[in-house]
mmCIF file of C-alpha atoms and ligand atoms in Angstrom:
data_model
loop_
_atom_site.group_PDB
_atom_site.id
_atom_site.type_symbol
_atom_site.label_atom_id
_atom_site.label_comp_id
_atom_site.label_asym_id
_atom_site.label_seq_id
_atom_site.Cartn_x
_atom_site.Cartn_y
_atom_site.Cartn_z
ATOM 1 C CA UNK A 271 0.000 0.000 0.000
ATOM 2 C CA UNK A 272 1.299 3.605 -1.046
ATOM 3 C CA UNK A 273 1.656 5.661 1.834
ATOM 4 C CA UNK A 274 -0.516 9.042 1.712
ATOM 5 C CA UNK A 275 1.105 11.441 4.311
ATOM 6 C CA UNK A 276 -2.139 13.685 4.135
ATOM 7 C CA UNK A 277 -3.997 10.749 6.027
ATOM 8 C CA UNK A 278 -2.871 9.474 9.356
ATOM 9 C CA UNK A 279 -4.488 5.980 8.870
ATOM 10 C CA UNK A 280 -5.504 3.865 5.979
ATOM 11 C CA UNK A 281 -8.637 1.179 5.674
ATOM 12 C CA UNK A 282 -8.114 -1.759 3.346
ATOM 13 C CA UNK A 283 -11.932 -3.441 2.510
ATOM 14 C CA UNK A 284 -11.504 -6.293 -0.234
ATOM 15 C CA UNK A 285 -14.458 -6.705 -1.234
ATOM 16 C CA UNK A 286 -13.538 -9.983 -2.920
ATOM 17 C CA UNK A 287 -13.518 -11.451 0.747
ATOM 18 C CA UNK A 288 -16.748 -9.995 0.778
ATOM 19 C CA UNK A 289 -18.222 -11.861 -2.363
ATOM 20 C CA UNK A 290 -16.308 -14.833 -1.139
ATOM 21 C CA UNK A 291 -18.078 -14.782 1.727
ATOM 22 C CA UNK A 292 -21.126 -14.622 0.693
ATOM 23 C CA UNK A 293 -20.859 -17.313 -2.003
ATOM 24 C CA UNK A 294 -19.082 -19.365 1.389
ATOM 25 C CA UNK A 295 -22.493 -18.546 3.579
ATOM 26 C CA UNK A 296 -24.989 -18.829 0.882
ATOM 27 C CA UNK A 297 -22.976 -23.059 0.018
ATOM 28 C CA UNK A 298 -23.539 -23.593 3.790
ATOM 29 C CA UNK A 299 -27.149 -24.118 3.001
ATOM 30 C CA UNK A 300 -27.409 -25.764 -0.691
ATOM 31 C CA UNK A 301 -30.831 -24.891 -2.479
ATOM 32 C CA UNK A 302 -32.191 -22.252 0.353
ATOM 33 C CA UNK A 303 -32.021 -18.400 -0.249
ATOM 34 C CA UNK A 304 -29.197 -16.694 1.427
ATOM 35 C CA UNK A 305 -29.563 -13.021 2.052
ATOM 36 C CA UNK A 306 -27.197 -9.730 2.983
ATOM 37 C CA UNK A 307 -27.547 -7.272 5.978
ATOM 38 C CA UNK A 308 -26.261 -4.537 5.439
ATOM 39 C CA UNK A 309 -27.237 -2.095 7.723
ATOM 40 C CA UNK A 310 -25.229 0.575 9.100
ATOM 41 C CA UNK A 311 -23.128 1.341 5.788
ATOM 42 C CA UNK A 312 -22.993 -2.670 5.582
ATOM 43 C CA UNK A 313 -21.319 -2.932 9.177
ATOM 44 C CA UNK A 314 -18.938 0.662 7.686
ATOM 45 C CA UNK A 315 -17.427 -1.157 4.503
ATOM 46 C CA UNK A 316 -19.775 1.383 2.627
ATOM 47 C CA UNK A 317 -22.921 0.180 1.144
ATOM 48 C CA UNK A 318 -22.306 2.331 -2.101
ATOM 49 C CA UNK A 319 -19.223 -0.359 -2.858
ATOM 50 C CA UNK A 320 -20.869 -3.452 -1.081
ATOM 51 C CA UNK A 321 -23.941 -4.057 -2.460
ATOM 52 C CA UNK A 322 -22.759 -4.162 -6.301
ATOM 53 C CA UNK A 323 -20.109 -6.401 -5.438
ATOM 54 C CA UNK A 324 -22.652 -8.613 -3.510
ATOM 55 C CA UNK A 325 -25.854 -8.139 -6.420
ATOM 56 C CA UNK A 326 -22.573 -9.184 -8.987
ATOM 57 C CA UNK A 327 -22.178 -11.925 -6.659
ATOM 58 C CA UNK A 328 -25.429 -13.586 -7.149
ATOM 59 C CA UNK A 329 -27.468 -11.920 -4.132
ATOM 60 C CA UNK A 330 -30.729 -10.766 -4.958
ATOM 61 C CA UNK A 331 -32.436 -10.008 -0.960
ATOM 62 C CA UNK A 332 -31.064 -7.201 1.557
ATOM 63 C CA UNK A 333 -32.015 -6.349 4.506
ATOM 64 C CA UNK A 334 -30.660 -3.120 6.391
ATOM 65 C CA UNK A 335 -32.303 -1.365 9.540
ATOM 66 C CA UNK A 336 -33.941 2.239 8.192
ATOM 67 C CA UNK A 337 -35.739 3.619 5.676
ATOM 68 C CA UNK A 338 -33.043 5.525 4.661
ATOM 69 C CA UNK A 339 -30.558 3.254 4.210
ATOM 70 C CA UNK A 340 -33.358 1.052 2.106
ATOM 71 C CA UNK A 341 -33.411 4.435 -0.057
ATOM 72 C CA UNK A 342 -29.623 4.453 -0.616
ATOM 73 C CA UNK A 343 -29.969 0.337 -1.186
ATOM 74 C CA UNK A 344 -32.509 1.351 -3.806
ATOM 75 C CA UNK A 345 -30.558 3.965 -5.888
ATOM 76 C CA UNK A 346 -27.786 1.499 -6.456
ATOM 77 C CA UNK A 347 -29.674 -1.981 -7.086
ATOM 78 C CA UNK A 348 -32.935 -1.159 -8.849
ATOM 79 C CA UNK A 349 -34.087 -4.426 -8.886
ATOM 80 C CA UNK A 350 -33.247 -6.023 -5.414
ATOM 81 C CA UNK A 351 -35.382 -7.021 -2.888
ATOM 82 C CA UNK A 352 -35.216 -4.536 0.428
ATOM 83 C CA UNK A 353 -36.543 -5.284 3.503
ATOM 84 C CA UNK A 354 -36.644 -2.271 6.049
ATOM 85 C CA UNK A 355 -35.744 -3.945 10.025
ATOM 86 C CA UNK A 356 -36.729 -1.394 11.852
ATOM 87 C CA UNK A 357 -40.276 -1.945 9.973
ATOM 88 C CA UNK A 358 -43.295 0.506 9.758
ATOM 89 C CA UNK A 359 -42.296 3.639 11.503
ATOM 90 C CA UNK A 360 -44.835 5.859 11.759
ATOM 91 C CA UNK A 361 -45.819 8.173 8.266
ATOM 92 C CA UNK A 362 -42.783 5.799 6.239
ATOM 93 C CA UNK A 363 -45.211 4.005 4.340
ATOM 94 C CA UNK A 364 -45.846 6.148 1.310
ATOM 95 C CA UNK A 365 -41.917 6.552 0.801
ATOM 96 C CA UNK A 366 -41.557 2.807 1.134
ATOM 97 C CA UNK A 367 -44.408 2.191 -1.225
ATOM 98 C CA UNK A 368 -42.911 4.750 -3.817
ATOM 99 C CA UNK A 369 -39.342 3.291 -3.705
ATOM 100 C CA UNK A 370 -40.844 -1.129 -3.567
ATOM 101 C CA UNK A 371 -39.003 -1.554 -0.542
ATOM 102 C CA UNK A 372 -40.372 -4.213 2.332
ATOM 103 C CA UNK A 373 -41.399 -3.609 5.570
ATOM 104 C CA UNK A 374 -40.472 -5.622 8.105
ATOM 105 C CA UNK A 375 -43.854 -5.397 10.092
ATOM 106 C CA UNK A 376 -43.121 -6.019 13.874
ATOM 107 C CA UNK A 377 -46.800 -5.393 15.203
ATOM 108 C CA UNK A 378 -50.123 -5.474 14.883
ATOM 109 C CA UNK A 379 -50.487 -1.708 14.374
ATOM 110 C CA UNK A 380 -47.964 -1.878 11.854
ATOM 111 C CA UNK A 381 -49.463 -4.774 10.193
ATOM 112 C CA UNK A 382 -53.414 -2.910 9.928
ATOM 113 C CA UNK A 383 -51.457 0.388 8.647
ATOM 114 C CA UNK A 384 -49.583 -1.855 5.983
ATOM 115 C CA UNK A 385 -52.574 -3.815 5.046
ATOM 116 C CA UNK A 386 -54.827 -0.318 4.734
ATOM 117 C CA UNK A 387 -52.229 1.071 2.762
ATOM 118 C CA UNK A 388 -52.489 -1.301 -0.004
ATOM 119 C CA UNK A 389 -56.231 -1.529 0.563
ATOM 120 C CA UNK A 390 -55.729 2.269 -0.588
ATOM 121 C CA UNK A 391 -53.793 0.894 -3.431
ATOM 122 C CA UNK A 392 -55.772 -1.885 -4.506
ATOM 123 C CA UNK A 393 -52.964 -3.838 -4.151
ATOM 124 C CA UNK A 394 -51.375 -5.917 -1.615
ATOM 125 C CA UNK A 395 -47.729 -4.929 -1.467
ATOM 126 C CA UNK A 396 -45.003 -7.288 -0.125
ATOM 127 C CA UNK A 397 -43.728 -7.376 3.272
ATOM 128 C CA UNK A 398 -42.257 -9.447 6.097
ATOM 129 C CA UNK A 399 -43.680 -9.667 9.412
ATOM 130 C CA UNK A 400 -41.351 -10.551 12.556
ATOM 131 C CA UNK A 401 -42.395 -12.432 15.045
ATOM 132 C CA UNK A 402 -40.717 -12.332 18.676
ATOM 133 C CA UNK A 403 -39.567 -15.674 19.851
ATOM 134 C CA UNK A 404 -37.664 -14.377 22.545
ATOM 135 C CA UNK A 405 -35.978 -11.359 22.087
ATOM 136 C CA UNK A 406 -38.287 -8.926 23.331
ATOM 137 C CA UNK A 407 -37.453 -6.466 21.162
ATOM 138 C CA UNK A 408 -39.269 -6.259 17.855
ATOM 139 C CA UNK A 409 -41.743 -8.447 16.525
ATOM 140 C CA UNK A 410 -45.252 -9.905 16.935
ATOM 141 C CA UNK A 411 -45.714 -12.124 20.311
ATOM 142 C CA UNK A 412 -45.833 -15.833 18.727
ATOM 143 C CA UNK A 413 -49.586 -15.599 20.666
ATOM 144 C CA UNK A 414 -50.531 -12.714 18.424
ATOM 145 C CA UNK A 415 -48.871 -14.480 15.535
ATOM 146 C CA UNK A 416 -50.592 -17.648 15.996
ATOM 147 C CA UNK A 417 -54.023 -16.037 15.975
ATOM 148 C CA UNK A 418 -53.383 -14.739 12.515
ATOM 149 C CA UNK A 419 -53.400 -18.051 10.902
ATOM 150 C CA UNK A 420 -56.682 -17.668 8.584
ATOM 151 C CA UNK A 421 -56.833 -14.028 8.898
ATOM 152 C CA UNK A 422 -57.068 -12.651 5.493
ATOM 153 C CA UNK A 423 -55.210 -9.545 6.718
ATOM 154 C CA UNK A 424 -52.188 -11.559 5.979
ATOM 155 C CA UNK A 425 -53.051 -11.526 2.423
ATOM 156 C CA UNK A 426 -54.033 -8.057 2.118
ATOM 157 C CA UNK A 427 -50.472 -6.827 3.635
ATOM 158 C CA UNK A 428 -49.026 -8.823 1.170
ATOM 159 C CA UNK A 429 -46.660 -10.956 4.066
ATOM 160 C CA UNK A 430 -44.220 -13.211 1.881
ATOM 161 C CA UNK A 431 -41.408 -13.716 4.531
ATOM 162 C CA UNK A 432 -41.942 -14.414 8.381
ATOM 163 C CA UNK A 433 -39.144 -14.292 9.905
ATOM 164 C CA UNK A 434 -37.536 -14.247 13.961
ATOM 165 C CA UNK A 435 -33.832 -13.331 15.142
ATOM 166 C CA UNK A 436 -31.790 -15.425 17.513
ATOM 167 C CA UNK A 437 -30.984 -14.429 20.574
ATOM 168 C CA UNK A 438 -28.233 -16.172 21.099
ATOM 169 C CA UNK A 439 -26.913 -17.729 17.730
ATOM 170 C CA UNK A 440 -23.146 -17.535 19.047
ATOM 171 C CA UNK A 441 -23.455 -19.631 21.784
ATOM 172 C CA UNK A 442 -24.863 -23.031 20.036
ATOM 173 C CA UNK A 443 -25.236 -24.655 23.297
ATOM 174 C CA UNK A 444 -27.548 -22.223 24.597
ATOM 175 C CA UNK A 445 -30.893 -24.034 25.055
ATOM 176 C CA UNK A 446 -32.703 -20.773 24.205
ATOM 177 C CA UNK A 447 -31.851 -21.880 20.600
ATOM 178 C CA UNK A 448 -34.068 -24.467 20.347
ATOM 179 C CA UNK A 449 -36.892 -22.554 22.377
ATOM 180 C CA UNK A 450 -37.087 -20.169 19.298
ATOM 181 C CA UNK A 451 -36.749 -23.426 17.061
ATOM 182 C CA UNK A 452 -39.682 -24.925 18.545
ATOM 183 C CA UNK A 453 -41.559 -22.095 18.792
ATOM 184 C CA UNK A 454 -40.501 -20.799 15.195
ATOM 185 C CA UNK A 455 -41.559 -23.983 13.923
ATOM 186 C CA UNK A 456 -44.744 -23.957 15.618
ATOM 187 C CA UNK A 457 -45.468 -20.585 13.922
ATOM 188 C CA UNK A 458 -44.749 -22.372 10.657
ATOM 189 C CA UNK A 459 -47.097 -25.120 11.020
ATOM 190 C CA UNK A 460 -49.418 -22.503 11.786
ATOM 191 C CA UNK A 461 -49.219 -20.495 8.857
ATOM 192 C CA UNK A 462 -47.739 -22.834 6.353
ATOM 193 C CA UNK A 463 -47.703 -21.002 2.887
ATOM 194 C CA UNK A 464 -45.238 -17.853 4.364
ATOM 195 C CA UNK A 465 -41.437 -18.387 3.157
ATOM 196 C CA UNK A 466 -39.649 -18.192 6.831
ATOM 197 C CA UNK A 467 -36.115 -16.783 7.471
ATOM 198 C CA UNK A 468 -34.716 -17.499 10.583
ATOM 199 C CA UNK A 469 -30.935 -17.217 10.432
ATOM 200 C CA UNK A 470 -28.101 -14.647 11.181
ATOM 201 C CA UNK A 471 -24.657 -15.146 10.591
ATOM 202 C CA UNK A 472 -24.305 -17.566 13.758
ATOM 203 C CA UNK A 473 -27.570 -19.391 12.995
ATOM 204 C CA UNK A 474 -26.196 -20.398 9.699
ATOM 205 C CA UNK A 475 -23.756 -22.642 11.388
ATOM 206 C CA UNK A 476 -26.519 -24.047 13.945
ATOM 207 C CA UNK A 477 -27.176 -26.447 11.287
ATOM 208 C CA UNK A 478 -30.043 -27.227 8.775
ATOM 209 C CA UNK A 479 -33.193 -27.033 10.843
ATOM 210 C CA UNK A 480 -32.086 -23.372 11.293
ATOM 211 C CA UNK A 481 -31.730 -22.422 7.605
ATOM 212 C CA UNK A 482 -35.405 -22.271 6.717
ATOM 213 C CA UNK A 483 -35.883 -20.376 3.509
ATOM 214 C CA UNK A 484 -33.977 -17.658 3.605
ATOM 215 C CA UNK A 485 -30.566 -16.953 5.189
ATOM 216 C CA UNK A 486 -29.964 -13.145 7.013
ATOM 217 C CA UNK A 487 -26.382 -13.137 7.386
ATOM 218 C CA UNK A 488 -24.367 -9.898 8.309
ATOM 219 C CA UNK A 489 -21.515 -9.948 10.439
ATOM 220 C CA UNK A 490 -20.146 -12.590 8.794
ATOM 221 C CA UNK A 491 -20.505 -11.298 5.589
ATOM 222 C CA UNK A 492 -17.653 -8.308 6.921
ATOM 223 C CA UNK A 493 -15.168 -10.951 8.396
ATOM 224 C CA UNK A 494 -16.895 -11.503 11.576
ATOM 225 C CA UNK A 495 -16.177 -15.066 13.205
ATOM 226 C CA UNK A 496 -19.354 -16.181 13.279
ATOM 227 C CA UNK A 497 -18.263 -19.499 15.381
ATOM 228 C CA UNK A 498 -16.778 -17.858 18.188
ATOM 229 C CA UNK A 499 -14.104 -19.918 19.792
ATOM 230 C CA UNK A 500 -13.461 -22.352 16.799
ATOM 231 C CA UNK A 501 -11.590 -21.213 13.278
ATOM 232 C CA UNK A 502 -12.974 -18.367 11.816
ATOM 233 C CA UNK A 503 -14.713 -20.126 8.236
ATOM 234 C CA UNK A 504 -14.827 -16.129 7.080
ATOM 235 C CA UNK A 505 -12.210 -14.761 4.873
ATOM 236 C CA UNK A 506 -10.673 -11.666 6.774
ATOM 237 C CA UNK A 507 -12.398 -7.961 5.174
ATOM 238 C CA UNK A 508 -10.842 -5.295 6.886
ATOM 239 C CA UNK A 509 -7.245 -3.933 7.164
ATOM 240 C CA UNK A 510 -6.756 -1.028 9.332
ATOM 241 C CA UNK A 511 -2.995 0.593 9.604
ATOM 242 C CA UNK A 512 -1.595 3.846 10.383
ATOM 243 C CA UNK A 513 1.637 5.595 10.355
ATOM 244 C CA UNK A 514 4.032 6.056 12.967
ATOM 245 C CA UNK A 515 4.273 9.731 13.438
ATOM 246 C CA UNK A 516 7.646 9.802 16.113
ATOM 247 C CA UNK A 517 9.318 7.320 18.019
ATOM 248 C CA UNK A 518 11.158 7.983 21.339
ATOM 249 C CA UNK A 519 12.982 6.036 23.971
ATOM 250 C CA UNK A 520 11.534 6.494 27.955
ATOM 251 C CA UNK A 521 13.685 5.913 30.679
ATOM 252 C CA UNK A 522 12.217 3.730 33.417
ATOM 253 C CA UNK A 523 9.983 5.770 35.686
ATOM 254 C CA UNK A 524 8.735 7.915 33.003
ATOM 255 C CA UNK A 525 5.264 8.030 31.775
ATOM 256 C CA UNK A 526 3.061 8.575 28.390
ATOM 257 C CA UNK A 527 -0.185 10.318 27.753
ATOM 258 C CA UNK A 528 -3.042 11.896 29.295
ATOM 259 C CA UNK A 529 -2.977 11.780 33.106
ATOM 260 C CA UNK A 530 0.321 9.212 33.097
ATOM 261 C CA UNK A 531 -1.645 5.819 33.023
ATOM 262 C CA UNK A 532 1.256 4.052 31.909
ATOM 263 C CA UNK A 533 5.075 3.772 33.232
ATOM 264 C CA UNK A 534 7.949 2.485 32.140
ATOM 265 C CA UNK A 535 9.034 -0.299 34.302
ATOM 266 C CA UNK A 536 12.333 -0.489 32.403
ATOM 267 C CA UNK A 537 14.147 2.087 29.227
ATOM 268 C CA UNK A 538 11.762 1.426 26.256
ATOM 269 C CA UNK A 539 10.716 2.488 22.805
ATOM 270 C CA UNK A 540 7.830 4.469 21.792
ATOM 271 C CA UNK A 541 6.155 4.536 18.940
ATOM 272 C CA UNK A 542 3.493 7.486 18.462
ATOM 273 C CA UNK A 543 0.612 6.625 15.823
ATOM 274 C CA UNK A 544 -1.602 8.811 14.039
ATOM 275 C CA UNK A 545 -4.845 7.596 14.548
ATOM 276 C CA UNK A 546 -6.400 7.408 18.138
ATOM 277 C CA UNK A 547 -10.532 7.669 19.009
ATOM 278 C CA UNK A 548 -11.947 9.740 16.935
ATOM 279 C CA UNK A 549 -11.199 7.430 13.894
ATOM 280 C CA UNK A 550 -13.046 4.652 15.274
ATOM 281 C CA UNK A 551 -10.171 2.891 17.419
ATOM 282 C CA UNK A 552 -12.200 2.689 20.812
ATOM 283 C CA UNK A 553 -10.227 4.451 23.826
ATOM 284 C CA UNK A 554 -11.342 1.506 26.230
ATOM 285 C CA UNK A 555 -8.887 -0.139 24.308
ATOM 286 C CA UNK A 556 -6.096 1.804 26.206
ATOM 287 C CA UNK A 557 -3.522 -0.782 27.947
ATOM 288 C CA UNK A 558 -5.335 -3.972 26.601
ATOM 289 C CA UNK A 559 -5.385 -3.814 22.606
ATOM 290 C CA UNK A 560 -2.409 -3.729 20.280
ATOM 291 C CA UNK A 561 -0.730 -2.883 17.005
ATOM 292 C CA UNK A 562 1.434 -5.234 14.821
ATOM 293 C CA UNK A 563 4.695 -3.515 13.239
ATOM 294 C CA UNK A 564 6.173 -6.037 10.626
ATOM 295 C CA UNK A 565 4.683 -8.790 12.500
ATOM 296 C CA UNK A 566 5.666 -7.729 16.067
ATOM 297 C CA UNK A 567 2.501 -7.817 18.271
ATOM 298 C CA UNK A 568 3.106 -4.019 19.930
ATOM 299 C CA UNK A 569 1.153 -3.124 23.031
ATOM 300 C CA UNK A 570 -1.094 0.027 23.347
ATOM 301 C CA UNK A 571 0.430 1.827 26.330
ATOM 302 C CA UNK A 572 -1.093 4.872 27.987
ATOM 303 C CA UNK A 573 -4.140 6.266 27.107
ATOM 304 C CA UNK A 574 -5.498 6.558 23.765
ATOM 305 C CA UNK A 575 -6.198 9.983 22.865
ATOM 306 C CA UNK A 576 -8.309 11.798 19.928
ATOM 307 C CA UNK A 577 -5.741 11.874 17.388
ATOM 308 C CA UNK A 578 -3.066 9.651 18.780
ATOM 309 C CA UNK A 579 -2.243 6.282 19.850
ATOM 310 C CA UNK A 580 1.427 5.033 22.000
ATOM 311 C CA UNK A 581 2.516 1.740 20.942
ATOM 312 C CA UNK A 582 5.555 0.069 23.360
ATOM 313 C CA UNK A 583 7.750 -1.005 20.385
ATOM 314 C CA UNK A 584 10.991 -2.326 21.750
ATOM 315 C CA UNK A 585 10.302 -5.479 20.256
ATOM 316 C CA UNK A 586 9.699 -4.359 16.765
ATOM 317 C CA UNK A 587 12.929 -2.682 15.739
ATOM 318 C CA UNK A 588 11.041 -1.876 12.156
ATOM 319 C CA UNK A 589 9.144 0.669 13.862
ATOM 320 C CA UNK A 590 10.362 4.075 12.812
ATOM 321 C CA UNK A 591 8.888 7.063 11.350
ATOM 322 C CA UNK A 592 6.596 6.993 8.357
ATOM 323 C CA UNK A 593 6.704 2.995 9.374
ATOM 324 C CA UNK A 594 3.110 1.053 8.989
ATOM 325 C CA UNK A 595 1.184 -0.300 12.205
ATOM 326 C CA UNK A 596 -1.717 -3.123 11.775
ATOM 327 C CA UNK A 597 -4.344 -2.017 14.252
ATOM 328 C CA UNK A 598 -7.053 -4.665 12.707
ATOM 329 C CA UNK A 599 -5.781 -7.355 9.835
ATOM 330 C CA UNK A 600 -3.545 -10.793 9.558
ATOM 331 C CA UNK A 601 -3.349 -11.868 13.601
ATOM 332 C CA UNK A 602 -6.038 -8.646 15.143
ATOM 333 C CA UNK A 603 -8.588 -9.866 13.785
ATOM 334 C CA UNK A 604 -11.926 -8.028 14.401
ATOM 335 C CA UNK A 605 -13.592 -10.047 16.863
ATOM 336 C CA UNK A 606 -9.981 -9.546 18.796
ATOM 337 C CA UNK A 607 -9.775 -6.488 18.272
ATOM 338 C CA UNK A 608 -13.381 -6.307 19.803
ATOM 339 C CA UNK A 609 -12.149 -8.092 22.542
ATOM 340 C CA UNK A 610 -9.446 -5.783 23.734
ATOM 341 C CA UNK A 611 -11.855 -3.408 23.862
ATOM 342 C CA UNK A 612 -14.494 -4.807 26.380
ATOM 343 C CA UNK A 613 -17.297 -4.960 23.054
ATOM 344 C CA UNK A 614 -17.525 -7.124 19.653
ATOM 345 C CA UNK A 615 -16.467 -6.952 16.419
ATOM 346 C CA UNK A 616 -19.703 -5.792 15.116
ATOM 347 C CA UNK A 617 -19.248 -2.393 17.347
ATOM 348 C CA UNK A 618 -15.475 -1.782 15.969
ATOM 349 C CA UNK A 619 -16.253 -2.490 12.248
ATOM 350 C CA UNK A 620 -19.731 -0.087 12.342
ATOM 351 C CA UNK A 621 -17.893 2.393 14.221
ATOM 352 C CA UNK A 622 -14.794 2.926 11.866
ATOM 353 C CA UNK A 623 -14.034 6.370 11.555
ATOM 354 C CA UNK A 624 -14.425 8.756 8.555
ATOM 355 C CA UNK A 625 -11.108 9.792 8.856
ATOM 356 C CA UNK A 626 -9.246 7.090 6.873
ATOM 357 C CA UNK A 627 -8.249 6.905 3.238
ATOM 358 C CA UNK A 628 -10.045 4.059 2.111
ATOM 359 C CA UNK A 629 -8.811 1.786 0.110
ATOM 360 C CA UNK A 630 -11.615 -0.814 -2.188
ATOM 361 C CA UNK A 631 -9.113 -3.817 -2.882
ATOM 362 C CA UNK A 632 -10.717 -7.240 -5.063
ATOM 363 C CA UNK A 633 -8.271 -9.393 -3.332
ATOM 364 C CA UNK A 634 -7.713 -12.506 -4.818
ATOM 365 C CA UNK A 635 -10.736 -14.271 -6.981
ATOM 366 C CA UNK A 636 -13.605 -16.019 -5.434
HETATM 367 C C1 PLP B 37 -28.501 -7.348 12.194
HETATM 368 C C2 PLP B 37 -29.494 -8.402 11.975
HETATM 369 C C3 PLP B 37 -29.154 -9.570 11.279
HETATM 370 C C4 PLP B 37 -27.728 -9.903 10.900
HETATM 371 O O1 PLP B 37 -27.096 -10.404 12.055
HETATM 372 P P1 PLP B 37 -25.561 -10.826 12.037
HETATM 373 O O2 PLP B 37 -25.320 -11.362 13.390
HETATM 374 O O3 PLP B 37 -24.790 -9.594 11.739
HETATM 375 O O4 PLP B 37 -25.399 -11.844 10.970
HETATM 376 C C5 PLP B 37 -30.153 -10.457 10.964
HETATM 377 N N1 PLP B 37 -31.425 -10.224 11.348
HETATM 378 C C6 PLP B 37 -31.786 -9.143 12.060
HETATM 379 C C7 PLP B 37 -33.190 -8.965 12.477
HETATM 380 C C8 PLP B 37 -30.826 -8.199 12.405
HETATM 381 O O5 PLP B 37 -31.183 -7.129 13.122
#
């Protein structure tokens, strides 16, 4: 990678990985529908590059959280299917109507509005409707779901997806899992002729009974492990690296950055990056996460501040100015990266900064 001296930090997305990953998901369950998320900017890799590369790829169904970002979806794949998350907010309807996007209808208000909408129209126009299995969050109670089977209203909203999230999709032993199963599968029984998608990114790798019809995969779309604890089946997305601004040797007893959180135990090296919170790198990070300089796993020392991050680099002896640190790529992975920061992967790739010069790579082919 070039170095650009006008940016302190550059971010790598390869949005081969991307396609790769997809195609990767989308094999884990042959013959069913496999889906993209990508809300929030697809998890910050930039929906405006993402979703050709995944519509080139073969996806044809996206999902992504507001009506907004379903208008942005819209503008650069015409013909895909979009599904709004967040579902019928109040006085949305006409814009969704004018722009074919999908509700995801997560009540019963929402589902009369939808339903006298198209009545309006003459029309029934497609939409999902979520049903709460346990997350108590959005969604129809399976009760309230249940008493819908027969109802016509189901026609007249024009529901062609029924779908529930997992709670807990990460943690396959969790018998919560196969509470929503059973209680998903209930709902299907019920109402028999609704295509069902039940699976995030974790839930693809729960096995076949929770692939349904249509897979919702977004985490692991970006990198994400989504089988925490064994290898990561994801090709990596994401390279984050910034330049080493100044390095200085501390004598023992001396200490670096805002309010002196850090001392020297013994002489070492500092390395000075320019990049710190306000591109994204989360300052709870400070004294747990680290920064690899040609290889050499570098701690974070000190606190991280707006602009600027301390690395100790006594072990890396390639660490000089205008010299490269990794802060997320080959052994920081995201979910590690997440880690060191007391949150997830899914909080450090939504939150990278606007600050970077980003770089779209195609990697290697699919
Ligand atoms: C965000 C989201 C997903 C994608 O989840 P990942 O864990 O990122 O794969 C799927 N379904 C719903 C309802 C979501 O909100």
């Amino acid at each position: 990678m070039t170095s650009e001296p006008s940016y302190g930090a550059s971010l790598t997305i390869d949005l081969g990985a991307i396609a790769a990953n997809w195609q990767r998901l989308a094999a884990q369950a042959p013959g069913i529908g496999c889906a993209a998320v990508v809300k929030a900017d697809a998890y910050g890799c930039g929906l405006a590059r993402v979703a050709p590369v995944l519509w080139e790829a073969g996806c044809r169904t996206f999902f992504v959280a507001h009506l907004s970002e379903a208008i942005e979806a819209r503008t650069l794949m015409p013909e895909a299917v979009l599904y709004v998350l967040n579902g019928l907010l109040p006085g949305t309807g006409p814009a969704l109507i004018a722009k074919g996007l999908r509700p995801v209808l997560g009540a019963r208000d929402e589902l009369a509005e939808w339903a006298a909408l198209c009545a309006e129209l003459g029309t029934p126009r497609p939409a999902a409707l979520h049903v709460d299995t346990g997350m108590n969050r959005l969604g129809l109670s399976v009760a309230d779901a249940l008493a819908l089977a027969g109802d016509p209203i189901l026609a007249q909203a024009g529901i062609g997806l029924l779908m529930t999230h997992l709670v807990s999709a990460e943690l396959p032993g969790d018998g919560v899992n196969a509470r929503q199963g059973a209680a998903f599968a209930a709902l299907r029984a019920a109402l028999p002729d609704i295509p069902a998608s039940f699976a995030n990114s974790s839930g693809v790798f729960l096995g076949p009974h929770a692939h349904h019809d249509l897979l919702r995969p977004g985490y692991a779309l970006f990198g994400g492990n989504p089988v925490p604890g064994s290898p990561n089946p994801m090709r990596p997305v994401v390279r984050l690296e910034a330049i080493i601004a100044q390095v200085r040797t501390v004598a023992a007893g001396e200490t670096c950055g805002y309010n002196g959180r850090w001392m020297a135990a013994q002489p070492r090296r500092l390395a000075t990056l320019s990049m710190g919170y306000a591109d994204g790198y989360p300052r709870s990070a400070s004294g747990r996460g680290a920064a690899l300089v040609d290889g050499v796993r570098c701690p974070i020392v000190g606190l991280i501040s707006m602009d600027l991050i301390i690395l100790d680099v006594t072990d890396a002896p390639g660490a000089m100015r205008g010299a490269k640190a990794v802060l997320i790529g080959d052994a920081l992975d995201i979910d590690s990266v997440g880690w060191a920061a007391g949150t997830i992967g899914y909080e450090i790739l939504t939150g990278l900064g606007s600050r970077y010069v980003r770089h779209y790579v195609t990697g290697n082919a699919v």
